[in-house]
CSV table of C-alpha atoms in Angstrom, one decimal:
chain,number,residue,atom,x,y,z
T,1,UNK,CA,0.4,0.3,0.0
T,2,UNK,CA,1.4,3.7,-0.5
T,3,UNK,CA,1.9,5.0,2.4
T,4,UNK,CA,0.4,9.2,2.8
T,5,UNK,CA,3.7,10.8,4.1
T,6,UNK,CA,1.9,14.5,4.7
T,7,UNK,CA,-0.2,11.9,7.6
T,8,UNK,CA,2.5,10.5,8.5
T,9,UNK,CA,4.0,13.2,9.3
T,10,UNK,CA,1.7,15.1,10.8
T,11,UNK,CA,-0.1,12.0,12.2
T,12,UNK,CA,-3.6,13.4,11.9
T,13,UNK,CA,-6.3,13.2,14.9
T,14,UNK,CA,-9.4,12.8,13.1
T,15,UNK,CA,-8.6,9.0,11.9
T,16,UNK,CA,-8.9,7.8,15.9
T,17,UNK,CA,-11.6,10.3,16.0
T,18,UNK,CA,-13.3,8.7,13.9
T,19,UNK,CA,-13.2,5.2,15.3
T,20,UNK,CA,-13.7,6.8,18.3
T,21,UNK,CA,-17.2,7.9,16.7
T,22,UNK,CA,-18.1,4.6,15.1
T,23,UNK,CA,-17.4,2.6,18.7
T,24,UNK,CA,-20.0,5.0,20.4
T,25,UNK,CA,-22.4,4.3,17.4
T,26,UNK,CA,-22.0,0.5,17.9
T,27,UNK,CA,-20.4,-0.4,14.7
T,28,UNK,CA,-19.6,-3.6,14.6
T,29,UNK,CA,-19.0,-4.0,10.5
T,30,UNK,CA,-16.5,-1.6,8.7
T,31,UNK,CA,-16.2,-3.0,5.0
T,32,UNK,CA,-13.5,-1.2,2.7
T,33,UNK,CA,-11.1,-2.0,-0.3
T,34,UNK,CA,-7.7,-0.8,1.1
T,35,UNK,CA,-7.6,3.0,0.7
T,36,UNK,CA,-4.4,5.2,2.0
T,37,UNK,CA,-6.8,8.2,3.0
T,38,UNK,CA,-8.2,5.3,5.8
T,39,UNK,CA,-5.1,3.6,6.2
T,40,UNK,CA,-5.5,4.7,9.6
T,41,UNK,CA,-8.4,4.0,10.7
T,42,UNK,CA,-9.0,0.2,8.6
T,43,UNK,CA,-6.2,-0.3,10.7
T,44,UNK,CA,-7.9,0.7,13.9
T,45,UNK,CA,-10.8,-1.6,13.4
T,46,UNK,CA,-9.1,-4.6,12.3
T,47,UNK,CA,-7.2,-4.1,15.6
T,48,UNK,CA,-10.8,-4.2,17.3
T,49,UNK,CA,-12.2,-7.9,18.7
T,50,UNK,CA,-15.3,-6.3,18.7
T,51,UNK,CA,-15.7,-5.2,14.5
T,52,UNK,CA,-16.1,-7.3,11.9
T,53,UNK,CA,-13.6,-5.5,9.3
T,54,UNK,CA,-14.7,-6.8,5.9
T,55,UNK,CA,-11.9,-6.3,3.1
T,56,UNK,CA,-13.7,-5.8,0.1
T,57,UNK,CA,-12.7,-6.5,-3.8
T,58,UNK,CA,-15.9,-3.8,-4.8
T,59,UNK,CA,-17.9,-1.1,-2.9
T,60,UNK,CA,-21.3,-2.3,-4.3
T,61,UNK,CA,-20.0,-5.4,-1.9
T,62,UNK,CA,-20.1,-3.2,1.1
T,63,UNK,CA,-23.5,-1.5,0.4
T,64,UNK,CA,-25.4,-5.4,0.2
T,65,UNK,CA,-22.7,-5.5,3.5
T,66,UNK,CA,-24.3,-3.2,5.1
T,67,UNK,CA,-27.9,-4.1,4.2
T,68,UNK,CA,-27.1,-7.2,5.9
T,69,UNK,CA,-25.9,-6.3,8.8
T,70,UNK,CA,-28.6,-3.8,9.3
T,71,UNK,CA,-30.8,-7.1,8.9
T,72,UNK,CA,-29.6,-9.1,11.5
T,73,UNK,CA,-29.0,-6.3,14.6
T,74,UNK,CA,-25.6,-4.4,13.7
T,75,UNK,CA,-24.3,-1.3,12.4
T,76,UNK,CA,-22.3,-1.6,9.5
T,77,UNK,CA,-20.1,1.3,7.7
T,78,UNK,CA,-18.3,1.6,4.6
T,79,UNK,CA,-15.2,3.1,3.9
T,80,UNK,CA,-14.0,3.9,0.3
T,81,UNK,CA,-12.3,6.3,-2.1
T,82,UNK,CA,-14.4,8.4,-4.5
T,83,UNK,CA,-13.8,6.5,-7.2
T,84,UNK,CA,-15.6,3.5,-5.0
T,85,UNK,CA,-19.0,5.7,-5.7
T,86,UNK,CA,-19.6,4.3,-9.1
T,87,UNK,CA,-18.8,1.6,-8.6
T,88,UNK,CA,-22.0,1.3,-5.9
T,89,UNK,CA,-25.0,3.6,-7.6
T,90,UNK,CA,-27.1,0.6,-8.6
T,91,UNK,CA,-26.3,-1.3,-5.6
T,92,UNK,CA,-27.4,1.6,-3.3
T,93,UNK,CA,-31.0,0.9,-5.0
T,94,UNK,CA,-31.1,-1.7,-1.9
T,95,UNK,CA,-30.5,1.2,-0.1
T,96,UNK,CA,-33.1,3.0,-1.3
T,97,UNK,CA,-36.0,0.8,-2.0
T,98,UNK,CA,-35.7,-1.2,1.6
T,99,UNK,CA,-34.4,2.2,3.0
T,100,UNK,CA,-31.7,0.8,5.3
T,101,UNK,CA,-29.7,2.9,7.0
T,102,UNK,CA,-25.9,3.8,5.6
T,103,UNK,CA,-23.1,5.7,6.5
T,104,UNK,CA,-20.4,6.1,4.6
T,105,UNK,CA,-17.0,7.2,4.4
T,106,UNK,CA,-15.6,9.0,1.5
T,107,UNK,CA,-12.3,9.6,0.9
T,108,UNK,CA,-11.4,12.1,-1.8
T,109,UNK,CA,-9.0,12.2,-5.2
T,110,UNK,CA,-9.4,14.1,-8.3
T,111,UNK,CA,-9.9,17.2,-6.4
T,112,UNK,CA,-6.8,19.6,-5.0
T,113,UNK,CA,-3.4,18.9,-5.9
T,114,UNK,CA,-3.9,15.5,-8.2
T,115,UNK,CA,-1.2,14.4,-9.3
T,116,UNK,CA,-2.8,10.8,-11.4
T,117,UNK,CA,-5.1,12.6,-13.9
T,118,UNK,CA,-7.8,9.4,-14.3
T,119,UNK,CA,-8.8,10.1,-11.1
T,120,UNK,CA,-10.7,13.5,-12.3
T,121,UNK,CA,-13.3,11.9,-13.7
T,122,UNK,CA,-14.9,9.5,-11.4
T,123,UNK,CA,-13.7,12.5,-8.4
T,124,UNK,CA,-15.3,15.6,-10.1
T,125,UNK,CA,-18.7,13.7,-9.9
T,126,UNK,CA,-18.8,12.2,-7.0
T,127,UNK,CA,-21.1,15.1,-5.2
T,128,UNK,CA,-24.4,14.6,-8.0
T,129,UNK,CA,-24.0,11.1,-8.4
T,130,UNK,CA,-24.8,10.5,-4.6
T,131,UNK,CA,-27.2,12.5,-4.9
T,132,UNK,CA,-29.0,11.5,-7.8
T,133,UNK,CA,-28.5,8.1,-5.6
T,134,UNK,CA,-30.7,9.8,-2.9
T,135,UNK,CA,-27.4,9.9,-0.3
T,136,UNK,CA,-27.1,12.1,1.4
T,137,UNK,CA,-24.1,14.3,1.9
T,138,UNK,CA,-22.1,15.9,4.1
T,139,UNK,CA,-18.9,17.1,3.0
T,140,UNK,CA,-15.8,17.9,5.6
T,141,UNK,CA,-12.9,20.6,4.6
T,142,UNK,CA,-11.0,20.9,7.9
T,143,UNK,CA,-10.1,18.3,9.9
T,144,UNK,CA,-11.2,19.0,13.3
T,145,UNK,CA,-14.5,18.6,12.4
T,146,UNK,CA,-14.2,15.5,11.0
T,147,UNK,CA,-15.9,13.7,14.6
T,148,UNK,CA,-19.4,16.1,14.8
T,149,UNK,CA,-20.2,15.5,10.8
T,150,UNK,CA,-19.5,12.1,11.5
T,151,UNK,CA,-21.4,11.9,14.5
T,152,UNK,CA,-24.7,14.1,13.0
T,153,UNK,CA,-24.1,11.8,9.9
T,154,UNK,CA,-24.2,8.2,12.1
T,155,UNK,CA,-27.3,9.8,13.8
T,156,UNK,CA,-29.4,10.9,10.4
T,157,UNK,CA,-28.4,7.6,9.2
T,158,UNK,CA,-29.2,5.5,12.0
T,159,UNK,CA,-32.4,7.4,13.6
T,160,UNK,CA,-34.0,8.4,9.9
T,161,UNK,CA,-33.5,5.2,7.9
T,162,UNK,CA,-31.5,7.7,5.2
T,163,UNK,CA,-28.4,6.7,3.2
T,164,UNK,CA,-25.8,9.5,4.6
T,165,UNK,CA,-22.1,10.3,3.3
T,166,UNK,CA,-19.9,12.0,5.0
T,167,UNK,CA,-17.3,13.3,2.3
T,168,UNK,CA,-13.6,13.8,3.1
T,169,UNK,CA,-11.9,16.4,1.0
T,170,UNK,CA,-8.3,15.7,-0.4
T,171,UNK,CA,-7.0,19.0,0.8
T,172,UNK,CA,-8.3,17.1,4.4
T,173,UNK,CA,-6.6,14.0,4.0
T,174,UNK,CA,-3.4,14.9,1.9
T,175,UNK,CA,-1.0,15.0,-1.3
T,176,UNK,CA,0.5,11.6,-1.8
T,177,UNK,CA,3.7,10.8,-2.7
T,178,UNK,CA,4.4,9.5,-6.3
T,179,UNK,CA,8.7,9.8,-6.1
T,180,UNK,CA,10.1,8.2,-3.5
C,1,UNK,CA,-29.9,-32.3,-14.5
C,2,UNK,CA,-32.4,-31.1,-11.7
C,3,UNK,CA,-35.8,-29.4,-12.0
C,4,UNK,CA,-35.8,-26.2,-10.4
C,5,UNK,CA,-39.3,-26.7,-8.8
C,6,UNK,CA,-38.3,-30.3,-7.0
C,7,UNK,CA,-34.7,-29.2,-6.3
C,8,UNK,CA,-36.2,-26.1,-4.1
C,9,UNK,CA,-39.0,-28.7,-1.6
C,10,UNK,CA,-36.0,-31.6,-1.3
C,11,UNK,CA,-33.7,-29.0,-0.2
C,12,UNK,CA,-35.9,-26.7,1.9
C,13,UNK,CA,-38.4,-29.7,2.8
C,14,UNK,CA,-37.3,-30.3,6.7
C,15,UNK,CA,-36.1,-26.4,6.7
C,16,UNK,CA,-35.2,-25.5,10.2
C,17,UNK,CA,-36.1,-22.9,12.4
C,18,UNK,CA,-33.0,-21.1,12.7
C,19,UNK,CA,-32.3,-21.5,8.8
C,20,UNK,CA,-32.5,-17.8,7.3
C,21,UNK,CA,-32.5,-17.1,3.4
C,22,UNK,CA,-31.9,-14.7,1.1
C,23,UNK,CA,-33.2,-15.2,-2.7
C,24,UNK,CA,-31.3,-13.5,-5.5
C,25,UNK,CA,-33.2,-11.9,-8.2
C,26,UNK,CA,-35.4,-13.5,-10.6
C,27,UNK,CA,-36.7,-17.3,-10.5
C,28,UNK,CA,-34.8,-17.8,-7.4
C,29,UNK,CA,-37.0,-15.6,-5.5
C,30,UNK,CA,-39.9,-17.4,-7.3
C,31,UNK,CA,-38.6,-20.7,-6.3
C,32,UNK,CA,-37.9,-19.5,-2.7
C,33,UNK,CA,-41.9,-18.6,-2.3
C,34,UNK,CA,-43.0,-21.5,-4.0
C,35,UNK,CA,-42.6,-23.1,-0.7
C,36,UNK,CA,-44.7,-21.1,1.1
C,37,UNK,CA,-44.2,-17.1,2.3
C,38,UNK,CA,-42.0,-16.9,5.6
C,39,UNK,CA,-40.8,-13.7,7.3
C,40,UNK,CA,-37.7,-15.2,7.4
C,41,UNK,CA,-37.3,-15.2,3.9
C,42,UNK,CA,-35.8,-11.8,2.3
C,43,UNK,CA,-36.1,-12.0,-1.4
C,44,UNK,CA,-34.6,-9.5,-3.4
C,45,UNK,CA,-36.0,-8.1,-6.6
C,46,UNK,CA,-33.0,-6.4,-7.6
C,47,UNK,CA,-29.6,-5.3,-6.0
C,48,UNK,CA,-28.2,-8.0,-8.9
C,49,UNK,CA,-24.9,-9.0,-7.5
C,50,UNK,CA,-25.6,-8.9,-3.9
C,51,UNK,CA,-27.4,-11.9,-3.1
C,52,UNK,CA,-23.6,-13.7,-1.1
C,53,UNK,CA,-23.4,-9.9,0.5
C,54,UNK,CA,-26.5,-9.5,2.0
C,55,UNK,CA,-26.2,-12.9,3.3
C,56,UNK,CA,-22.2,-12.4,4.6
C,57,UNK,CA,-24.0,-9.2,6.7
C,58,UNK,CA,-26.3,-11.5,8.0
C,59,UNK,CA,-24.4,-14.7,9.0
C,60,UNK,CA,-22.0,-12.3,10.5
C,61,UNK,CA,-24.4,-10.1,12.8
C,62,UNK,CA,-25.9,-13.7,13.7
C,63,UNK,CA,-23.7,-16.4,14.7
C,64,UNK,CA,-26.1,-18.3,16.5
C,65,UNK,CA,-28.3,-18.8,13.5
C,66,UNK,CA,-27.5,-20.4,9.5
C,67,UNK,CA,-28.5,-18.2,6.9
C,68,UNK,CA,-28.6,-19.5,3.4
C,69,UNK,CA,-27.8,-17.3,-0.2
C,70,UNK,CA,-30.2,-18.9,-3.2
C,71,UNK,CA,-29.3,-17.7,-6.0
C,72,UNK,CA,-29.0,-18.0,-10.0
C,73,UNK,CA,-25.6,-18.5,-12.1
C,74,UNK,CA,-26.3,-14.8,-13.1
C,75,UNK,CA,-26.7,-13.0,-9.8
C,76,UNK,CA,-23.9,-15.3,-8.5
C,77,UNK,CA,-21.4,-14.4,-11.6
C,78,UNK,CA,-21.9,-11.0,-11.2
C,79,UNK,CA,-21.2,-10.7,-7.9
C,80,UNK,CA,-18.2,-13.1,-8.2
C,81,UNK,CA,-15.7,-11.4,-6.4
C,82,UNK,CA,-18.0,-11.8,-3.1
C,83,UNK,CA,-16.9,-15.2,-3.1
C,84,UNK,CA,-13.3,-14.1,-2.5
C,85,UNK,CA,-14.7,-12.0,0.7
C,86,UNK,CA,-17.2,-14.7,2.0
C,87,UNK,CA,-13.2,-16.9,2.0
C,88,UNK,CA,-11.6,-13.9,3.2
C,89,UNK,CA,-14.3,-14.0,6.4
C,90,UNK,CA,-14.7,-17.8,6.5
C,91,UNK,CA,-18.6,-17.4,8.0
C,92,UNK,CA,-19.1,-20.8,9.8
C,93,UNK,CA,-23.4,-20.6,9.5
C,94,UNK,CA,-23.2,-19.1,5.7
C,95,UNK,CA,-24.6,-20.8,3.1
C,96,UNK,CA,-24.4,-19.7,-0.1
C,97,UNK,CA,-26.4,-21.7,-3.4
C,98,UNK,CA,-26.4,-21.2,-7.2
C,99,UNK,CA,-28.9,-23.0,-8.8
C,100,UNK,CA,-26.5,-23.3,-12.1
C,101,UNK,CA,-28.8,-23.1,-15.5
C,102,UNK,CA,-26.2,-22.0,-17.6
C,103,UNK,CA,-29.0,-19.3,-19.2
C,104,UNK,CA,-30.1,-15.9,-17.9
C,105,UNK,CA,-34.1,-16.4,-17.1
C,106,UNK,CA,-35.4,-13.2,-17.0
C,107,UNK,CA,-34.2,-11.9,-20.3
C,108,UNK,CA,-35.3,-14.3,-22.4
C,109,UNK,CA,-32.5,-17.3,-22.1
C,110,UNK,CA,-29.5,-16.4,-23.1
C,111,UNK,CA,-26.4,-17.9,-22.7
C,112,UNK,CA,-24.5,-17.4,-19.6
C,113,UNK,CA,-21.2,-18.2,-18.3
C,114,UNK,CA,-21.8,-21.0,-16.9
C,115,UNK,CA,-23.5,-22.7,-19.6
C,116,UNK,CA,-20.1,-22.2,-21.3
C,117,UNK,CA,-16.8,-21.9,-19.2
C,118,UNK,CA,-17.2,-20.6,-15.7
C,119,UNK,CA,-17.2,-23.1,-12.5
C,120,UNK,CA,-18.6,-21.7,-10.0
C,121,UNK,CA,-18.2,-24.5,-7.9
C,122,UNK,CA,-14.7,-24.5,-8.5
C,123,UNK,CA,-14.4,-20.3,-8.2
C,124,UNK,CA,-15.6,-21.0,-4.6
C,125,UNK,CA,-12.9,-23.6,-4.1
C,126,UNK,CA,-10.9,-21.2,-5.4
C,127,UNK,CA,-12.3,-18.3,-3.4
C,128,UNK,CA,-10.8,-20.7,-0.2
C,129,UNK,CA,-14.8,-22.2,0.8
C,130,UNK,CA,-12.8,-25.0,1.0
C,131,UNK,CA,-16.2,-26.8,1.2
C,132,UNK,CA,-17.4,-26.5,-2.1
C,133,UNK,CA,-19.9,-29.3,-3.3
C,134,UNK,CA,-21.4,-29.8,-7.2
C,135,UNK,CA,-25.2,-30.6,-7.0
C,136,UNK,CA,-26.4,-33.1,-10.0
C,137,UNK,CA,-28.9,-35.3,-8.6
C,138,UNK,CA,-31.5,-36.3,-6.1
C,139,UNK,CA,-28.8,-37.5,-4.0
C,140,UNK,CA,-27.0,-34.9,-3.3
C,141,UNK,CA,-29.7,-32.2,-2.6
C,142,UNK,CA,-31.3,-34.6,-0.2
C,143,UNK,CA,-27.2,-34.8,1.3
C,144,UNK,CA,-27.3,-30.6,0.5
C,145,UNK,CA,-30.5,-30.4,2.4
C,146,UNK,CA,-29.9,-32.0,5.6
C,147,UNK,CA,-26.2,-29.6,5.5
C,148,UNK,CA,-28.3,-26.9,5.8
C,149,UNK,CA,-29.1,-27.7,9.6
C,150,UNK,CA,-25.8,-28.9,10.5
C,151,UNK,CA,-22.8,-27.5,8.8
C,152,UNK,CA,-20.0,-25.9,10.9
C,153,UNK,CA,-17.7,-23.8,8.3
C,154,UNK,CA,-18.8,-21.5,5.2
C,155,UNK,CA,-20.7,-24.1,2.2
C,156,UNK,CA,-21.0,-23.6,-0.9
C,157,UNK,CA,-23.0,-25.5,-3.4
C,158,UNK,CA,-24.1,-25.2,-7.4
C,159,UNK,CA,-26.8,-26.8,-8.2
C,160,UNK,CA,-27.2,-28.3,-12.0
C,161,UNK,CA,-31.3,-27.3,-12.8
C,162,UNK,CA,-32.7,-28.0,-16.0
C,163,UNK,CA,-33.7,-24.8,-18.5
C,164,UNK,CA,-37.3,-24.9,-17.0
C,165,UNK,CA,-39.7,-22.0,-16.5
C,166,UNK,CA,-42.2,-23.2,-14.3
C,167,UNK,CA,-45.2,-20.6,-13.4
C,168,UNK,CA,-44.0,-17.2,-10.9
C,169,UNK,CA,-44.9,-17.4,-7.4
C,170,UNK,CA,-44.4,-13.7,-6.3
C,171,UNK,CA,-44.0,-13.0,-3.4
C,172,UNK,CA,-44.5,-8.5,-2.4
C,173,UNK,CA,-41.9,-6.4,-3.8
C,174,UNK,CA,-42.4,-3.8,-0.9
C,175,UNK,CA,-38.9,-4.3,0.3
C,176,UNK,CA,-39.3,-2.1,3.8
C,177,UNK,CA,-42.3,-4.9,4.4
C,178,UNK,CA,-39.6,-7.4,3.4
C,179,UNK,CA,-36.9,-5.7,5.7
C,180,UNK,CA,-39.1,-4.7,8.3
C,181,UNK,CA,-40.6,-8.6,9.0
C,182,UNK,CA,-37.5,-9.8,7.9
C,183,UNK,CA,-36.0,-8.1,11.4
C,184,UNK,CA,-39.3,-8.6,13.5
C,185,UNK,CA,-38.7,-12.3,12.9
C,186,UNK,CA,-35.0,-12.0,14.3
C,187,UNK,CA,-36.5,-10.0,17.6
C,188,UNK,CA,-33.6,-7.6,16.8
C,189,UNK,CA,-34.4,-4.1,18.5
C,190,UNK,CA,-35.1,-1.4,16.7
C,191,UNK,CA,-32.5,2.1,15.5
């Protein structure tokens, strides 16, 4: 996995705070496709015996997993990168037609200091795509607002049986270092 | 090859109280419904490719019950990667059963990949689901039906189904109703 050098240098607090929010909300299943922006959070989830970390081959698997978790009486969240949003579109029909609660944490690519142009096409349509799929979008640009926004997203999703995406901006995540 | 309504009747004829079912969209939803409606059935009418993962989510949340995903070859092919995901998790209480007629039944009986080159039981085994069966006759079905009440490690079965199109048995299409009644049947808490 490619390390996020800036994040490591600064040791940002938001992934740990986000993990605390997941614990507080009694999240028991976490679906994810490995992602540099979520690396720390994934590590924390994998190390927690009360959380089942489920590594996915593609993000729509996680939409279905979260529906199953809810049917079985547990809460799940889904972690992904912006490129994964497009993979979820049809499976979000399941969320919408059954009114399953769903919380997604999306790390952005293709919008700020992006080195790889191939990230831009999907990155630039994340917000409208999610909205078309009836997912409520809460964007976060400042690290100190991650936890509060996450908490509010949990309350909205699980309290109102809605899909909510917390979009973590690329500026917040930090630059990816390409040349080592 | 087995006739599908005959196969489902043998498979679920002695369904245990703790067996929860997720059925893939199309023919397998009608097959499961043909045995009578049940609140412990979560029928899919869409979400193609998602049946095994919904089953995994339920299985992880309900370790004291067993979950059987019953789906078709086309639905399984669309979510083939989920077999790799199930393989990593090794859920002891999840069975994925594919009624394989080598056809896309809903769209006009076009040949699927399993009708040509793909082997789903081999794919499941290759993904780490060691207990992978290829069921071709009544005896194999009866054994599989018995296993559904007793299995203790992830199970995959491909059932060879004849290309017939029996009369449709249509359960409710209301997703919210299906969700709420399933949760009530499991007596899981609200919120």
